[in-house]
């Protein structure tokens, strides 16, 4: 399991939430460390104990190999996700700013509560892995600048 996903699960537990529905592909990528390509390629349900990824069949083999901690559903239909949540939807949240109008409306109508910038909170403090990547990026940028400066 990724460090960021664990951190988010601890946050959900501390807030006494049943879970969160993540529809923004950049946040799904951030939490799972799986490089989905475009918006709409995956949805993620995160609870304090597990994470379930709704995605296209073409991703399933790669995800199973790279993200064995995820449960999978071969669907990108938001209604399937709502059915999966069932009555527990009332204790789930989603970020209306990181969701399309249609997905947000569907989630809200199912009883999922809005929680603006729910994942921003965990992104404020960088993980050790993120710090290492940022340092590496700075080193590469610095070396590149020195080369092009000549």
Short mmCIF file of C-alpha atoms in Angstrom, two decimals:
data_model
loop_
_atom_site.label_atom_id
_atom_site.label_comp_id
_atom_site.label_asym_id
_atom_site.label_seq_id
_atom_site.Cartn_x
_atom_site.Cartn_y
_atom_site.Cartn_z
CA UNK A 1 0.00 0.00 0.00
CA UNK A 2 1.28 3.48 -0.78
CA UNK A 3 2.32 5.85 1.97
CA UNK A 4 -0.18 8.44 0.73
CA UNK A 5 -3.08 5.97 0.75
CA UNK A 6 -2.25 4.89 4.32
CA UNK A 7 -2.10 8.53 5.36
CA UNK A 8 -5.49 9.23 3.76
CA UNK A 9 -7.02 6.19 5.46
CA UNK A 10 -5.76 7.40 8.84
CA UNK A 11 -7.29 10.80 8.10
CA UNK A 12 -10.67 9.19 7.30
CA UNK A 13 -10.52 7.24 10.57
CA UNK A 14 -9.66 10.38 12.57
CA UNK A 15 -12.59 12.22 10.97
CA UNK A 16 -14.92 9.28 11.69
CA UNK A 17 -15.84 8.95 8.02
CA UNK A 18 -16.90 5.73 6.36
CA UNK A 19 -14.83 6.63 3.34
CA UNK A 20 -14.31 8.87 0.35
CA UNK A 21 -15.11 8.65 -3.34
CA UNK A 22 -12.28 9.96 -5.51
CA UNK A 23 -13.20 10.78 -9.11
CA UNK A 24 -10.30 13.05 -10.12
CA UNK A 25 -7.68 11.00 -11.99
CA UNK A 26 -4.75 13.04 -10.64
CA UNK A 27 -5.80 12.29 -7.08
CA UNK A 28 -6.37 8.61 -7.93
CA UNK A 29 -2.82 8.56 -9.36
CA UNK A 30 -1.49 10.31 -6.25
CA UNK A 31 -3.12 7.88 -3.83
CA UNK A 32 -2.37 4.67 -5.75
CA UNK A 33 0.88 5.59 -7.54
CA UNK A 34 -0.59 4.02 -10.68
CA UNK A 35 -0.20 6.15 -13.82
CA UNK A 36 -3.71 6.33 -15.24
CA UNK A 37 -3.60 8.27 -18.47
CA UNK A 38 -6.71 10.40 -18.75
CA UNK A 39 -9.59 11.73 -16.72
CA UNK A 40 -12.36 9.18 -16.43
CA UNK A 41 -9.98 6.19 -16.47
CA UNK A 42 -10.68 5.32 -12.83
CA UNK A 43 -12.70 6.04 -9.70
CA UNK A 44 -11.50 5.14 -6.26
CA UNK A 45 -13.44 4.28 -3.10
CA UNK A 46 -11.23 4.60 -0.04
CA UNK A 47 -12.35 3.40 3.39
CA UNK A 48 -10.26 3.30 6.56
CA UNK A 49 -9.52 -0.40 5.87
CA UNK A 50 -9.43 -0.86 2.06
CA UNK A 51 -9.44 0.77 -1.35
CA UNK A 52 -11.45 -0.26 -4.40
CA UNK A 53 -10.61 0.92 -7.89
CA UNK A 54 -13.24 1.13 -10.62
CA UNK A 55 -11.49 1.09 -13.97
CA UNK A 56 -11.34 -0.22 -17.54
CA UNK A 57 -10.49 -3.84 -18.17
CA UNK A 58 -7.36 -2.83 -20.11
CA UNK A 59 -5.76 -1.63 -16.85
CA UNK A 60 -6.60 -4.64 -14.67
CA UNK A 61 -3.52 -6.79 -15.29
CA UNK A 62 -1.10 -3.90 -14.75
CA UNK A 63 -2.93 -2.71 -11.64
CA UNK A 64 -3.00 -6.19 -10.12
CA UNK A 65 0.78 -6.40 -10.58
CA UNK A 66 1.66 -2.87 -9.46
CA UNK A 67 -1.08 -2.29 -6.87
CA UNK A 68 -1.93 -5.62 -5.22
CA UNK A 69 -3.40 -3.71 -2.25
CA UNK A 70 -6.34 -2.53 -4.39
CA UNK A 71 -9.64 -4.31 -4.94
CA UNK A 72 -10.93 -3.96 -8.51
CA UNK A 73 -14.21 -3.52 -10.30
CA UNK A 74 -14.31 -3.64 -14.08
CA UNK A 75 -16.63 -0.68 -14.53
CA UNK A 76 -16.49 3.07 -14.98
CA UNK A 77 -20.19 3.58 -14.43
CA UNK A 78 -20.73 5.88 -11.45
CA UNK A 79 -24.07 4.12 -10.86
CA UNK A 80 -22.22 0.83 -10.24
CA UNK A 81 -20.11 2.64 -7.67
CA UNK A 82 -23.24 4.02 -6.00
CA UNK A 83 -24.77 0.52 -5.91
CA UNK A 84 -21.57 -0.78 -4.29
CA UNK A 85 -21.76 1.90 -1.60
CA UNK A 86 -25.41 1.16 -0.84
CA UNK A 87 -26.66 2.53 2.50
CA UNK A 88 -23.16 3.36 3.71
CA UNK A 89 -23.03 6.20 1.12
CA UNK A 90 -24.40 8.55 3.77
CA UNK A 91 -21.12 8.30 5.70
CA UNK A 92 -18.96 8.90 2.61
CA UNK A 93 -17.64 12.14 1.19
CA UNK A 94 -16.42 13.46 -2.16
CA UNK A 95 -14.71 16.63 -3.31
CA UNK A 96 -17.14 18.63 -5.47
CA UNK A 97 -14.23 20.70 -6.83
CA UNK A 98 -12.45 17.56 -8.07
CA UNK A 99 -15.48 15.98 -9.71
CA UNK A 100 -17.44 16.53 -12.90
CA UNK A 101 -20.89 18.04 -12.57
CA UNK A 102 -22.58 14.77 -13.56
CA UNK A 103 -20.54 12.61 -11.17
CA UNK A 104 -20.90 15.12 -8.36
CA UNK A 105 -24.66 15.38 -8.82
CA UNK A 106 -25.01 11.59 -8.95
CA UNK A 107 -22.95 11.17 -5.77
CA UNK A 108 -24.82 13.93 -3.95
CA UNK A 109 -28.20 12.46 -4.95
CA UNK A 110 -27.06 9.10 -3.55
CA UNK A 111 -26.37 10.69 -0.16
CA UNK A 112 -22.59 11.11 -0.44
CA UNK A 113 -21.68 14.37 1.31
CA UNK A 114 -19.57 17.15 -0.14
CA UNK A 115 -16.20 17.74 1.51
CA UNK A 116 -14.30 20.39 -0.38
CA UNK A 117 -10.62 19.67 -0.91
CA UNK A 118 -10.75 16.50 1.21
CA UNK A 119 -7.47 15.21 -0.24
CA UNK A 120 -5.70 18.58 -0.13
CA UNK A 121 -5.27 18.17 3.61
CA UNK A 122 -3.04 15.12 3.23
CA UNK A 123 -1.12 16.67 0.33
CA UNK A 124 0.01 19.67 2.40
CA UNK A 125 2.71 17.72 4.25
CA UNK A 126 4.89 15.79 1.84
CA UNK A 127 5.72 12.14 2.43
CA UNK A 128 9.33 10.94 2.56
CA UNK A 129 8.90 9.43 -0.90
CA UNK A 130 7.61 12.72 -2.30
CA UNK A 131 10.50 14.64 -0.74
CA UNK A 132 13.01 12.27 -2.38
CA UNK A 133 11.30 12.73 -5.77
CA UNK A 134 11.28 16.52 -5.40
CA UNK A 135 15.01 16.51 -4.52
CA UNK A 136 15.76 14.30 -7.53
CA UNK A 137 13.76 16.62 -9.81
CA UNK A 138 15.68 19.63 -8.48
CA UNK A 139 19.01 17.88 -9.11
CA UNK A 140 18.00 17.04 -12.69
CA UNK A 141 16.79 20.61 -13.27
CA UNK A 142 20.00 22.06 -11.88
CA UNK A 143 22.20 19.79 -14.03
CA UNK A 144 20.09 20.58 -17.10
CA UNK A 145 20.40 24.31 -16.46
CA UNK A 146 24.20 23.99 -16.17
CA UNK A 147 24.37 22.10 -19.48
CA UNK A 148 22.18 24.59 -21.35
CA UNK A 149 23.92 27.56 -19.77
CA UNK A 150 27.18 26.69 -21.54
#
